Coordinates of C-alpha atoms in Angstrom, one line a residue:
X35 CA -65.7 165.3 152.4
X36 CA -63.5 162.6 150.8
X37 CA -64.2 158.9 151.2
X38 CA -61.1 158.5 153.4
X39 CA -62.2 161.3 155.7
X40 CA -65.7 159.7 155.9
X41 CA -64.1 156.3 156.9
X42 CA -62.1 158.1 159.6
X43 CA -65.2 159.8 160.9
X44 CA -67.2 156.5 160.9
X45 CA -64.3 154.7 162.6
X46 CA -64.1 157.2 165.4
X47 CA -67.8 156.9 165.9
X48 CA -67.7 153.1 166.0
X49 CA -64.8 153.2 168.5
X50 CA -66.7 155.4 170.8
X51 CA -69.8 153.3 170.5
X52 CA -67.8 150.1 171.2
X53 CA -66.0 151.4 174.3
X54 CA -69.2 152.8 175.7
X55 CA -71.0 149.5 175.5
X56 CA -70.1 147.5 178.7
X57 CA -71.4 144.2 177.3
X58 CA -69.2 144.4 174.1
X59 CA -66.2 145.5 176.1
X60 CA -66.7 142.8 178.7
X61 CA -67.0 139.9 176.3
X62 CA -64.5 141.1 173.7
X63 CA -61.8 142.4 176.1
X64 CA -62.2 140.9 179.5
X65 CA -63.4 137.4 178.5
X66 CA -60.1 136.4 176.8
X67 CA -58.1 137.9 179.7
X68 CA -60.2 135.8 182.1
X69 CA -59.6 132.6 180.0
X70 CA -55.9 133.3 179.9
X71 CA -55.8 133.6 183.7
X72 CA -57.9 130.4 184.2
X73 CA -55.8 128.3 181.8
X74 CA -52.5 129.8 183.1
X75 CA -53.6 129.1 186.8
X76 CA -54.9 125.6 186.2
X77 CA -52.3 124.3 183.7
X78 CA -49.4 126.6 184.2
X79 CA -47.1 123.9 185.6
X80 CA -47.8 121.4 182.8
X81 CA -46.0 120.8 179.5
X82 CA -47.5 120.2 176.0
X83 CA -46.0 118.5 173.0
X84 CA -45.6 120.8 170.1
X85 CA -43.4 120.4 166.9
X86 CA -42.0 117.2 168.3
X87 CA -40.8 118.9 171.5
X88 CA -42.3 120.1 174.7
X89 CA -43.2 123.6 175.9
X90 CA -44.9 124.9 179.0
X91 CA -48.6 125.5 178.8
X92 CA -48.2 129.2 179.5
X93 CA -46.2 129.6 176.3
X94 CA -48.9 127.6 174.5
X95 CA -51.9 129.4 175.8
X96 CA -50.8 133.0 175.3
X97 CA -50.9 132.8 171.5
X98 CA -53.9 130.5 171.7
X99 CA -56.0 133.0 173.6
X100 CA -54.7 135.8 171.4
X101 CA -56.0 133.8 168.4
X102 CA -59.4 133.5 170.0
X103 CA -59.4 137.2 170.9
X104 CA -58.7 138.3 167.3
X105 CA -61.5 136.1 166.0
X106 CA -63.9 137.4 168.7
X107 CA -62.9 141.0 168.0
X108 CA -63.6 140.6 164.3
X109 CA -66.0 137.8 163.2
X110 CA -68.0 137.5 166.4
X111 CA -68.3 141.2 167.1
X112 CA -69.1 142.2 163.5
X113 CA -71.7 139.4 163.1
X114 CA -73.6 140.3 166.2
X115 CA -73.3 144.1 166.0
X116 CA -74.4 144.3 162.4
X117 CA -77.4 142.0 163.0
X118 CA -78.5 144.2 165.9
X119 CA -78.0 147.4 163.8
X120 CA -79.9 145.8 160.9
X121 CA -82.9 144.7 163.0
X122 CA -83.0 148.0 164.8
X123 CA -83.3 149.7 161.4
X124 CA -80.0 151.6 161.7
X125 CA -78.5 150.0 158.6
X126 CA -81.6 150.9 156.6
X127 CA -81.5 154.5 157.8
X128 CA -77.8 154.7 157.1
X129 CA -78.4 153.3 153.6
X130 CA -80.7 156.3 153.0
X131 CA -78.1 158.9 153.8
X132 CA -75.5 160.4 151.4
X133 CA -72.8 158.3 153.1
X134 CA -71.6 155.5 150.8
X135 CA -72.5 152.0 152.1
X136 CA -68.9 150.9 151.9
X137 CA -67.8 153.6 154.3
X138 CA -70.1 152.2 157.0
X139 CA -68.7 148.7 156.6
X140 CA -65.1 150.0 156.4
X141 CA -65.6 151.8 159.7
X142 CA -67.0 148.7 161.4
X143 CA -64.2 146.5 160.0
X144 CA -61.5 149.1 161.0
X145 CA -62.9 149.2 164.5
X146 CA -62.7 145.4 164.7
X147 CA -59.1 145.3 163.5
X148 CA -58.0 148.0 165.9
X149 CA -59.7 146.1 168.7
X150 CA -57.9 142.9 167.7
X151 CA -54.6 144.8 167.7
X152 CA -55.3 146.1 171.2
X153 CA -56.1 142.6 172.4
X154 CA -52.8 141.4 171.0
X155 CA -50.9 144.0 173.0
X156 CA -52.9 143.5 176.2
X157 CA -52.7 139.7 176.2
X158 CA -49.0 139.7 175.2
X159 CA -48.3 142.1 178.1
X160 CA -50.2 139.9 180.6
X161 CA -48.5 136.9 179.3
X162 CA -45.1 138.5 179.8
X163 CA -45.7 140.1 183.2
X164 CA -47.8 137.3 184.8
X165 CA -46.5 134.2 183.2
X166 CA -43.0 135.0 181.9
X167 CA -43.9 134.4 178.2
X168 CA -41.6 136.8 176.5
X169 CA -42.9 138.7 173.5
X170 CA -40.9 137.8 170.3
X171 CA -39.8 141.3 169.2
X172 CA -37.8 139.9 166.3
X173 CA -41.0 138.4 164.9
X174 CA -43.2 141.5 164.9
X175 CA -43.5 141.7 161.0
X176 CA -44.6 138.0 160.8
X177 CA -47.1 138.5 163.7
X178 CA -48.6 141.6 162.2
X179 CA -48.9 140.0 158.8
X180 CA -50.7 137.0 160.3
X181 CA -52.9 139.3 162.3
X182 CA -53.8 141.4 159.3
X183 CA -54.7 138.5 157.1
X184 CA -56.7 136.8 159.9
X185 CA -58.5 139.9 161.0
X186 CA -59.5 140.8 157.4
X187 CA -60.6 137.2 156.7
X188 CA -62.7 136.8 159.8
X189 CA -64.2 140.2 159.3
X190 CA -65.5 139.1 155.9
X191 CA -66.8 135.9 157.4
X192 CA -68.5 137.8 160.2
X193 CA -70.3 140.1 157.7
X194 CA -71.3 137.1 155.6
X195 CA -72.6 135.3 158.6
X196 CA -75.2 138.1 159.2
X197 CA -77.2 136.7 156.2
X198 CA -77.8 133.5 158.2
X199 CA -78.9 135.2 161.4
X200 CA -82.6 136.1 161.4
X201 CA -83.0 138.1 164.6
X202 CA -81.2 140.0 167.3
X203 CA -82.0 137.3 169.8
X204 CA -80.5 134.6 167.6
X205 CA -77.2 136.4 166.9
X206 CA -75.3 135.4 170.1
X207 CA -76.5 131.8 170.1
X208 CA -75.7 131.2 166.5
X209 CA -72.3 132.8 166.5
X210 CA -71.3 131.1 169.8
X211 CA -72.7 127.7 168.5
X212 CA -70.4 128.0 165.5
X213 CA -67.2 129.3 167.2
X214 CA -67.0 127.7 170.6
X215 CA -66.9 124.1 169.5
X216 CA -64.2 124.9 166.9
X217 CA -62.1 126.6 169.5
X218 CA -62.0 123.2 171.3
X219 CA -61.6 121.1 168.2
X220 CA -58.9 123.3 166.6
X221 CA -56.4 123.1 169.4
X222 CA -57.1 126.6 170.8
X223 CA -58.4 125.4 174.2
X224 CA -57.1 121.8 174.1
X225 CA -53.5 121.1 172.8
X226 CA -53.1 118.8 169.8
X227 CA -51.4 116.1 171.9
X228 CA -54.7 115.7 173.8
X229 CA -57.0 115.6 170.7
X230 CA -57.8 112.5 168.6
X231 CA -56.4 112.6 165.1
X232 CA -59.9 112.4 163.6
X233 CA -61.0 115.6 165.4
X234 CA -57.9 117.4 164.1
X235 CA -58.6 116.3 160.6
X236 CA -62.2 117.6 161.0
X237 CA -60.9 120.9 162.3
X238 CA -58.5 121.2 159.4
X239 CA -61.5 121.9 157.2
X240 CA -62.2 125.2 158.9
X241 CA -60.2 128.5 159.1
X242 CA -59.9 128.7 162.9
X243 CA -57.3 125.9 163.2
X244 CA -55.2 127.3 160.3
X245 CA -55.2 130.8 161.7
X246 CA -54.2 129.4 165.1
X247 CA -51.3 127.4 163.6
X248 CA -50.2 130.4 161.5
X249 CA -50.3 132.7 164.5
X250 CA -48.6 130.1 166.8
X251 CA -45.7 129.7 164.3
X252 CA -45.3 133.4 164.1
X253 CA -45.4 134.0 167.9
X254 CA -43.5 131.0 169.4
X255 CA -39.8 130.7 168.4
X256 CA -38.6 127.3 167.4
X257 CA -40.5 126.5 164.2
X258 CA -38.9 126.0 160.8
X259 CA -40.4 129.3 159.6
X260 CA -41.9 132.4 161.0
X261 CA -44.8 132.6 158.5
X262 CA -46.8 129.4 157.9
X263 CA -47.8 130.4 154.3
X264 CA -49.9 127.3 153.7
X265 CA -52.1 127.9 156.7
X266 CA -52.2 131.6 156.0
X267 CA -53.3 130.9 152.4
X268 CA -56.2 128.8 153.6
X269 CA -57.3 131.6 155.9
X270 CA -57.2 134.1 153.1
X271 CA -59.2 131.8 150.8
X272 CA -61.9 131.5 153.5
X273 CA -61.9 135.2 153.8
X274 CA -62.3 135.7 150.1
X275 CA -65.2 133.3 150.2
X276 CA -66.8 135.2 153.0
X277 CA -66.3 138.5 151.0
X278 CA -68.1 137.0 148.0
X279 CA -70.9 135.8 150.2
X280 CA -71.2 139.1 151.9
X281 CA -71.4 141.0 148.6
X282 CA -74.1 138.6 147.4
X283 CA -76.3 138.1 150.5
X284 CA -75.7 141.0 153.0
X285 CA -78.9 142.9 153.6
X286 CA -79.5 146.4 155.0
X287 CA -83.1 146.0 155.9
X288 CA -84.6 144.1 158.8
X289 CA -85.9 140.6 158.1
X290 CA -89.3 141.8 159.2
X291 CA -89.3 144.5 156.5

């Protein structure tokens, strides 16, 4: 069987395993939807300052929550699921089979990227039907480009992060400890006009803010460009760093042996 066929087989297996896990589906799919409903209900009548003008909060929070959902589908899901598989011994057993190691990783990454794409469609549909935030059909190439770069970069970061997570029980706390504060500081949950400049400068160090700004520019008409190449480049650099760390430090055997 060719490598491509093996990747397809592994991808189908990972998709089935994901959708049959209520906890994974609940957090990855329904949690972003719940957040969009909460923010839309509470702040739907407000305006936020963006690009020197004002837009309604629904238009702001649809791409913001999509950003969070893409990161959750890739970095968060991969980091947690790979640590659990490693500590259960499944990675070690898989390493001992004729299947190449890269096929296993490619299947997991492919599953995460497809889930991110599903979340884009789902949240965009809810945003259009429930909150009147029209999907920018003329910007589809830019949106897909930003999604592809971001999903690949955060997948690499998620794989790299597994090296710093010692046990299954520590996976969720460590991942959430890293991501949740950055969602607030990066403008995903709290608009820029309500954040101190010092916090924004701090968030500029990390890829979440740059991915959010790149996705926002691609999704919301009115910017000077559809692709924020500078922000996208920073996300790609972080992804490359994550890839190099993953190659160096990713382990297939449990920490206990």
